[in-house]
Coordinates of C-alpha atoms and ligand atoms in Angstrom, one line a residue:
X7 CA 86.0 58.0 125.7
X8 CA 83.5 55.5 124.5
X9 CA 82.1 55.8 121.0
X10 CA 79.7 53.4 118.6
X11 CA 81.1 52.1 115.6
X12 CA 78.7 50.9 113.2
X13 CA 79.0 49.2 109.5
X14 CA 76.0 50.0 108.1
X15 CA 73.6 48.4 105.4
X16 CA 72.4 45.5 107.3
X17 CA 68.3 45.3 107.3
X18 CA 67.2 44.9 111.2
X19 CA 65.3 41.6 111.5
X20 CA 63.9 39.8 114.2
X21 CA 62.7 40.8 117.9
X22 CA 63.4 43.2 120.4
X23 CA 62.1 43.5 124.0
X24 CA 61.5 47.1 125.3
X25 CA 62.1 48.1 128.9
X26 CA 60.6 50.5 131.2
X27 CA 59.7 54.0 130.4
X28 CA 62.6 56.1 131.8
X29 CA 60.5 59.4 132.1
X30 CA 57.8 57.6 134.2
X31 CA 60.4 55.8 136.4
X32 CA 62.3 59.1 137.3
X33 CA 59.0 60.3 138.6
X34 CA 58.1 57.4 140.1
X35 CA 61.5 56.8 142.0
X36 CA 61.1 60.5 143.2
X37 CA 57.6 59.9 144.5
X38 CA 58.5 56.5 146.2
X39 CA 60.3 58.6 149.0
X40 CA 56.9 60.1 150.2
X41 CA 56.1 57.2 151.8
X42 CA 57.8 56.0 155.1
X43 CA 57.0 52.3 154.1
X44 CA 58.7 50.1 151.3
X45 CA 57.9 50.5 148.1
X46 CA 59.0 47.8 145.4
X47 CA 59.4 49.0 142.3
X48 CA 59.7 47.0 139.2
X49 CA 60.7 47.4 135.4
X50 CA 63.1 50.2 135.7
X51 CA 65.3 50.9 132.8
X52 CA 69.3 50.2 133.9
X53 CA 70.1 53.4 132.4
X54 CA 72.3 56.1 133.5
X55 CA 69.8 58.8 134.8
X56 CA 68.0 56.2 136.9
X57 CA 71.3 55.2 138.7
X58 CA 72.1 59.2 139.3
X59 CA 68.5 59.6 140.7
X60 CA 69.0 56.5 142.8
X61 CA 72.4 57.7 144.3
X62 CA 71.0 61.3 145.1
X63 CA 67.7 59.5 146.9
X64 CA 70.3 57.1 148.9
X65 CA 72.5 60.5 149.7
X66 CA 69.7 62.2 151.5
X67 CA 69.3 59.1 153.5
X68 CA 66.7 56.9 151.7
X69 CA 67.4 53.1 152.0
X70 CA 67.8 51.7 148.4
X71 CA 67.9 48.3 147.8
X72 CA 68.7 46.8 144.6
X73 CA 66.6 43.5 144.3
X74 CA 67.9 43.1 140.7
X75 CA 69.1 45.4 138.1
X76 CA 65.4 46.5 137.1
X77 CA 64.0 46.1 140.6
X78 CA 64.7 48.3 143.5
X79 CA 63.2 48.6 146.9
X80 CA 63.0 52.1 148.4
X81 CA 62.4 53.4 152.1
X82 CA 61.8 56.8 152.7
X83 CA 61.6 56.8 156.3
X84 CA 65.5 57.4 156.7
X85 CA 65.5 60.6 155.0
X86 CA 67.6 63.0 157.4
X87 CA 68.3 65.7 154.5
X88 CA 65.9 67.8 152.2
X89 CA 69.0 69.2 150.3
X90 CA 69.9 67.4 146.9
X91 CA 73.1 68.5 145.2
X92 CA 75.7 66.6 143.9
X93 CA 77.6 67.1 140.3
X94 CA 75.7 64.4 138.6
X95 CA 72.1 65.1 139.9
X96 CA 72.9 68.6 138.5
X97 CA 72.8 67.0 135.1
X98 CA 69.8 65.5 135.0
X99 CA 66.4 67.2 134.4
X100 CA 64.1 65.0 136.6
X101 CA 65.8 66.1 139.5
X102 CA 63.0 68.7 139.7
X103 CA 60.8 65.7 140.6
X104 CA 62.3 65.7 144.3
X105 CA 61.0 69.3 144.8
X106 CA 57.3 68.2 144.5
X107 CA 58.1 64.7 146.7
X108 CA 60.0 66.5 149.3
X109 CA 57.6 69.8 149.6
X110 CA 54.8 67.4 150.0
X111 CA 56.1 65.2 152.4
X112 CA 58.2 67.3 154.2
X113 CA 57.1 70.8 153.5
X114 CA 60.8 71.6 152.5
X115 CA 63.0 71.1 149.7
X116 CA 66.0 72.2 148.4
X117 CA 67.2 70.8 145.0
X118 CA 70.1 71.6 142.5
X119 CA 68.2 73.4 139.4
X120 CA 67.9 70.7 136.8
X121 CA 70.4 70.0 133.8
X122 CA 69.5 67.6 131.3
X123 CA 69.7 67.3 127.4
X124 CA 70.8 70.9 125.5
X125 CA 67.5 70.9 123.6
X126 CA 66.5 74.4 124.2
X127 CA 65.6 76.4 127.1
X128 CA 64.4 74.5 129.9
X129 CA 62.6 76.7 132.2
X130 CA 60.6 75.5 135.5
X131 CA 58.5 78.5 136.1
X132 CA 55.5 76.3 135.9
X133 CA 56.6 74.0 138.4
X134 CA 57.5 77.2 140.5
X135 CA 54.1 78.9 140.0
X136 CA 51.9 75.7 140.9
X137 CA 53.9 75.2 144.2
X138 CA 53.3 79.2 145.0
X139 CA 49.8 78.8 144.2
X140 CA 49.5 76.1 147.1
X141 CA 51.4 78.7 149.4
X142 CA 55.0 77.6 149.1
X143 CA 58.1 80.3 149.2
X144 CA 60.3 79.3 146.2
X145 CA 63.8 81.1 145.7
X146 CA 66.4 80.3 143.5
X147 CA 69.8 80.8 144.7
X148 CA 73.3 79.7 144.0
X149 CA 72.2 77.2 141.6
X150 CA 69.5 75.7 144.2
X151 CA 65.9 75.8 144.1
X152 CA 64.6 76.0 147.9
X153 CA 61.0 75.6 148.3
X154 CA 59.1 75.8 151.8
X155 CA 55.5 75.7 152.9
X156 CA 54.1 76.3 156.2
X157 CA 50.9 74.9 154.8
X158 CA 50.5 73.6 151.7
X159 CA 47.0 74.1 150.7
X160 CA 45.1 72.7 147.5
X161 CA 44.1 75.1 144.9
X162 CA 43.2 75.4 141.0
X163 CA 46.4 75.9 138.8
X164 CA 46.0 76.6 135.1
X165 CA 49.1 75.7 133.2
X166 CA 49.9 78.2 130.5
X167 CA 51.8 75.8 128.4
X168 CA 51.2 71.7 128.6
X169 CA 54.2 70.5 130.6
X170 CA 55.0 66.8 131.5
X171 CA 57.5 68.0 134.3
X172 CA 55.3 70.5 136.0
X173 CA 52.1 68.4 135.8
X174 CA 53.7 65.7 137.5
X175 CA 55.6 67.8 140.1
X176 CA 52.2 69.4 141.0
X177 CA 50.4 66.4 141.1
X178 CA 52.8 64.9 143.5
X179 CA 53.0 67.9 146.0
X180 CA 49.3 68.1 146.0
X181 CA 49.0 64.2 146.7
X182 CA 50.1 65.4 150.3
X183 CA 49.0 68.8 150.3
X184 CA 45.5 69.6 152.4
X185 CA 42.7 69.9 150.3
X186 CA 41.6 69.6 146.6
X187 CA 43.9 70.8 143.7
X188 CA 42.6 71.1 140.2
X189 CA 45.6 71.0 137.4
X190 CA 43.9 72.5 134.0
X191 CA 45.7 72.3 130.9
X192 CA 47.5 68.9 132.3
X193 CA 49.9 67.2 129.9
X194 CA 48.2 63.7 128.9
X195 CA 51.4 61.7 128.5
X196 CA 51.3 57.8 129.4
X197 CA 53.8 58.7 132.0
X198 CA 51.6 61.1 133.8
X199 CA 49.0 58.6 134.0
X200 CA 51.4 55.9 134.9
X201 CA 52.8 58.4 138.0
X202 CA 49.3 59.1 138.9
X203 CA 48.4 55.5 139.3
X204 CA 51.9 54.8 141.2
X205 CA 50.8 57.6 143.7
X206 CA 47.1 56.1 143.8
X207 CA 48.7 52.5 144.5
X208 CA 50.6 54.6 147.4
X209 CA 46.8 55.8 148.5
X210 CA 46.7 59.3 147.1
X211 CA 43.5 60.2 145.5
X212 CA 44.0 61.3 141.9
X213 CA 41.4 61.7 139.5
X214 CA 41.4 62.5 135.6
X215 CA 45.3 61.9 134.9
X216 CA 45.2 61.1 130.9
X217 CA 42.9 64.2 130.5
X218 CA 43.6 67.8 130.7
X219 CA 42.2 68.3 134.0
X220 CA 43.5 66.6 136.9
X221 CA 41.8 66.6 140.6
X222 CA 43.6 65.8 143.6
X223 CA 42.3 65.3 147.0
X224 CA 45.4 65.4 149.5
X225 CA 45.9 63.0 152.0
X226 CA 47.7 63.0 155.2
X227 CA 50.0 59.9 154.4
X228 CA 50.9 57.2 151.9
X229 CA 51.5 53.7 152.0
X230 CA 53.5 50.9 151.0
X231 CA 52.9 49.5 147.3
X232 CA 54.7 47.4 144.6
X233 CA 54.5 48.9 141.1
X234 CA 55.7 47.9 137.6
X235 CA 56.7 50.5 135.4
X236 CA 54.8 51.0 131.4
X237 CA 57.0 50.1 128.6
X238 CA 59.0 52.9 127.3
X239 CA 57.3 54.2 124.0
X240 CA 60.1 56.3 122.9
X241 CA 62.6 53.3 123.2
X242 CA 59.9 51.2 121.3
X243 CA 59.5 54.4 118.6
X244 CA 63.3 54.4 117.9
X245 CA 63.5 50.5 117.2
X246 CA 60.1 51.0 115.0
X247 CA 62.1 53.6 113.1
X248 CA 65.2 52.0 113.1
X249 CA 63.5 49.0 111.2
X250 CA 62.2 51.5 108.8
X251 CA 65.6 53.2 108.1
X252 CA 67.3 50.2 107.5
X253 CA 64.4 48.1 105.1
X254 CA 64.0 45.8 108.0
X255 CA 61.4 43.8 109.4
X256 CA 61.2 44.1 113.3
X257 CA 58.9 42.9 115.9
X258 CA 58.8 45.3 118.9
X259 CA 57.6 43.4 121.8
X260 CA 56.7 44.5 125.4
X261 CA 54.9 47.6 124.2
X262 CA 51.4 49.6 124.6
X263 CA 50.5 50.1 121.3
X264 CA 48.1 52.7 121.7
X265 CA 50.8 54.7 123.1
X266 CA 52.5 54.3 119.4
X267 CA 49.8 55.7 117.6
X268 CA 51.6 58.8 116.5
X269 CA 54.5 57.0 115.4
X270 CA 52.8 54.3 113.7
X271 CA 50.6 56.9 111.9
X272 CA 53.9 58.4 110.6
X273 CA 55.5 55.0 109.6
X274 CA 52.4 54.2 107.6
X275 CA 52.7 57.8 105.5
X276 CA 55.9 56.9 105.1
X277 CA 55.0 53.7 103.2
X278 CA 55.9 51.1 105.9
X279 CA 53.7 48.3 107.0
X280 CA 53.0 48.2 110.7
X281 CA 50.9 45.6 112.3
X282 CA 49.7 46.0 115.8
X283 CA 49.2 43.1 118.5
X284 CA 47.9 42.8 122.1
X285 CA 51.7 44.0 123.3
X286 CA 54.0 43.9 120.5
X287 CA 53.9 46.0 116.9
X288 CA 56.0 44.8 113.8
X289 CA 57.3 47.1 111.4
X290 CA 58.6 46.1 107.9
X291 CA 59.9 48.8 105.3
X292 CA 58.9 47.7 101.8
X293 CA 60.0 49.5 99.1
X294 CA 61.3 53.0 99.1
X295 CA 60.6 55.6 101.9
X296 CA 58.2 58.2 101.1
X297 CA 58.1 61.8 102.0
X298 CA 55.4 62.8 104.6
X299 CA 55.0 66.0 106.9
X300 CA 55.2 65.8 111.0
X301 CA 54.8 68.1 113.6
X302 CA 55.9 67.5 117.4
X303 CA 52.9 68.3 120.0
X304 CA 51.9 66.9 123.4
X305 CA 50.6 63.7 123.5
X306 CA 48.5 62.2 122.0
X307 CA 50.4 64.3 119.2
X308 CA 53.8 63.1 117.6
X309 CA 56.5 63.0 120.6
X310 CA 59.3 65.5 120.4
X311 CA 61.6 62.8 121.6
X312 CA 61.1 61.3 118.9
X313 CA 61.6 64.0 116.1
X314 CA 65.1 63.2 115.2
X315 CA 64.7 59.7 114.8
X316 CA 61.8 60.4 112.2
X317 CA 63.8 63.0 110.5
X318 CA 66.6 60.2 110.1
X319 CA 63.7 57.9 108.4
X320 CA 62.6 61.0 106.1
X321 CA 66.2 62.0 105.2
X322 CA 66.1 58.8 102.8
X323 CA 62.5 59.1 101.8
X324 CA 61.6 59.9 98.4
X325 CA 60.2 63.6 98.0
X326 CA 60.4 66.6 100.4
X327 CA 59.3 66.3 103.9
X328 CA 58.8 68.7 106.6
X329 CA 59.5 68.1 110.4
X330 CA 58.3 71.0 112.7
X331 CA 59.5 71.2 116.3
X332 CA 57.0 73.0 118.3
X333 CA 57.9 72.1 122.0
X334 CA 61.8 73.0 122.2
X335 CA 63.6 75.6 120.0
X336 CA 67.0 73.8 120.0
X337 CA 66.2 70.6 119.1
X338 CA 67.9 70.6 115.3
X339 CA 71.5 70.4 116.3
X340 CA 72.0 66.9 114.9
X341 CA 71.0 67.9 111.3
X342 CA 74.9 69.4 110.5
X343 CA 76.0 66.0 111.9
X344 CA 73.4 64.2 109.4
X345 CA 74.2 66.4 106.6
X346 CA 78.0 65.1 106.9
X347 CA 76.7 61.6 106.2
X348 CA 74.9 62.9 103.0
X349 CA 71.4 64.3 104.3
X350 CA 69.9 67.6 102.4
X351 CA 68.3 69.2 105.2
X352 CA 67.8 73.2 105.6
X353 CA 66.3 74.3 108.7
X354 CA 64.4 77.5 109.1
X355 CA 63.5 78.5 112.3
X356 CA 61.7 75.5 113.7
X357 CA 61.1 73.8 110.7
X358 CA 63.5 71.1 108.9
X359 CA 62.9 71.0 105.0
X360 CA 64.3 67.7 104.1
X361 CA 64.9 66.6 100.4
X362 CA 65.6 62.9 100.8
X363 CA 68.5 61.5 99.3
X364 CA 68.8 57.9 98.2
X365 CA 71.3 56.8 100.8
X366 CA 73.5 58.1 103.8
X367 CA 77.3 57.6 103.7
X368 CA 78.8 56.8 106.8
X369 CA 81.0 59.6 108.8
X370 CA 82.3 60.7 112.0
X371 CA 79.6 62.1 113.6
X372 CA 78.9 63.6 117.6
X373 CA 75.7 62.7 119.5
X374 CA 74.4 66.2 120.4
X375 CA 71.7 64.8 123.0
X376 CA 70.2 61.7 124.2
X377 CA 67.5 61.1 121.1
X378 CA 69.3 62.8 118.5
X379 CA 72.2 60.3 119.5
X380 CA 70.0 57.5 119.0
X381 CA 69.1 59.1 115.6
X382 CA 72.6 59.1 114.3
X383 CA 72.9 55.6 115.3
X384 CA 69.9 54.7 113.0
X385 CA 71.5 56.9 110.2
X386 CA 74.8 54.8 110.6
X387 CA 72.9 51.8 110.3
X388 CA 71.0 52.7 107.3
X389 CA 74.4 54.4 106.1
X390 CA 77.0 53.0 103.3
X391 CA 80.2 52.2 105.1
X392 CA 81.8 52.7 108.9
X393 CA 80.1 55.4 110.9
X394 CA 81.5 56.5 114.4
X395 CA 79.5 58.1 116.9
X396 CA 80.8 60.1 119.8
X397 CA 79.7 61.3 122.9
X398 CA 77.4 58.2 123.3
X399 CA 77.3 59.0 127.2
X400 CA 74.1 61.0 126.2
X401 CA 72.5 57.8 124.7
X402 CA 73.5 55.6 127.6
X403 CA 71.1 58.2 129.7
X404 CA 68.2 56.8 128.3
X405 CA 68.7 53.4 126.4
X406 CA 69.8 50.2 128.1
X407 CA 72.0 48.1 126.2
X408 CA 71.4 49.9 123.0
X409 CA 74.4 48.4 121.1
X410 CA 73.2 44.7 122.4
X411 CA 69.7 45.1 121.4
X412 CA 70.4 46.4 118.1
X413 CA 73.0 43.4 117.4
X414 CA 70.3 41.1 118.3
X415 CA 68.5 42.5 115.3
X416 CA 71.5 41.9 112.9
X417 CA 73.2 45.4 113.2
X418 CA 76.9 45.6 113.0
X419 CA 77.5 47.9 115.8
X420 CA 80.1 47.7 118.6
X421 CA 81.0 49.9 121.7
X422 CA 84.9 50.8 121.6
X423 CA 86.9 52.7 124.0
X424 CA 90.1 52.9 122.0
X425 CA 91.3 53.7 118.5
X426 CA 92.8 50.2 118.7
X427 CA 89.3 48.2 119.2
X428 CA 87.8 50.8 116.5
X429 CA 90.3 49.4 114.3
X430 CA 89.9 45.8 115.1
X431 CA 86.3 46.4 114.4
X432 CA 87.0 47.5 110.8
X433 CA 89.1 45.0 110.1
X434 CA 86.2 42.3 111.3
X435 CA 83.5 43.6 109.2
X436 CA 85.5 44.8 106.2
Ligands
UD1_505 C1 59.9 66.0 129.6 C2 60.5 64.9 129.4 C3 61.4 65.0 127.8 C4 60.6 65.5 127.0 C5 59.3 66.4 127.5 C6 58.4 66.6 126.4 C7 61.5 63.8 131.2 C8 62.6 63.7 132.5 N1 61.6 64.4 130.2 O1 60.5 66.9 129.9 O2 62.3 63.9 127.5 O3 61.1 66.0 125.9 O4 58.6 66.1 128.6 O5 57.5 65.8 125.8 O6 60.3 63.3 131.7 N2 58.0 75.1 130.1 C9 58.1 75.9 130.5 N3 57.8 76.1 131.8 C10 58.0 75.0 132.6 C11 58.0 73.7 132.3 C12 57.9 73.9 130.7 O7 58.0 77.1 129.5 O8 58.1 75.5 133.7 C13 58.1 74.6 128.3 C14 59.1 74.0 127.8 O9 60.4 74.9 127.8 C15 58.7 73.0 126.5 C16 57.3 72.8 127.0 O10 57.1 73.5 127.9 O11 58.6 73.9 125.9 C17 56.9 71.5 127.5 O12 58.1 70.9 128.4 P1 57.9 69.8 129.4 O13 56.8 69.1 129.1 O14 57.9 70.7 131.0 O15 59.3 69.2 129.1 P2 60.1 68.3 130.3 O16 59.3 68.0 131.4 O17 61.2 69.2 130.7

């Protein structure tokens, strides 16, 4: 099993290039099969979840041509099957986007019920509510979601909770439904806007993405397009927090600073200097980090996907901080791991009370999920001594060349796959 081994104590310095947004890419790849013409998608992150989805699309008959690691051409005219199920797709959350895409195009879909990171209960009732409101029948049986519609009709849909997945999924189906759909209380995340832009570039009629009311007028056909995915705000934020935690100075390049405002605000409160440029941000950690309060909220609030990384920064900040998780109930599973590195954190319900310690100490820890895994790597880089992070397959779901990019910033980190390699690294760095 692969592990990251880290020798901490080296401030990150230099420049890092951010890739395309995983969560936008997953939806865009699913939407790409909605036309029979060839779609070219660029700035794809080369990460496990993306490759699993591409494989699933290929398995149902779509033609997938890898132009290079970040660029793909997809042709959905060869699709012969609307049933998507394999052992890998069951593990990724975004498999649900194939329901919206296939239902919109073929009026039928059969997709394995989504898995994903274990960060709490992750129902899809709102997606289903949307499809049903448009006239589809939806059943869940034997681990599959089966959706079918004789007629898919535009309608008014109010989302009881702000959901990125439900907003995008309903938007995709509505793009090819008959008539007008209005989604109220829609998610406003940058990737919702990116998917809407992508669909519009294929000829969809979508207004209001990025606000809480999205209006879609269905079209009969979508056409070819060439599209480049937006930068990944979560990958960017992760490097920003890594710079802060290690006392570093990092220029994070190829970002949209506007998408990072909540992260930037919290880093400023924690005492860091953040400079914004057109398409990059520089984070400098000056002096001791300071305590603050943070609550996760739908965009433009502080992202839940950045919560563990923020907590790692606050774990070594002066004073008592609180982190309130309001989106997913099981997102503090990294706290026990961090405690083994010396953190002083108490979780009460959905609030983590963090009493800052002066430093972390290296330990052997397990990545409990994607973002928490990245957060533990940050802790390892800030810690005294050697940290070994197990279960890094979670991290590889969403970060491309994470260790390589960190090494480029001066981190002493290596991916190892045996005890021998681990010992070799320890010998090298000590
Ligand atoms: C997406 C992201 C994930 C991110 C999350 C919130 C992908 C593949 N994943 O997940 O990384 O953490 O947005 O920004 O893009 N909910 C319901 N019923 C539903 C759907 C959601 O109750 O049908 C609830 C969820 O339990 C959660 C909240 O709504 O409490 C938000 O979830 P949602 O925005 O849908 O998250 P995902 O789309 O699953």
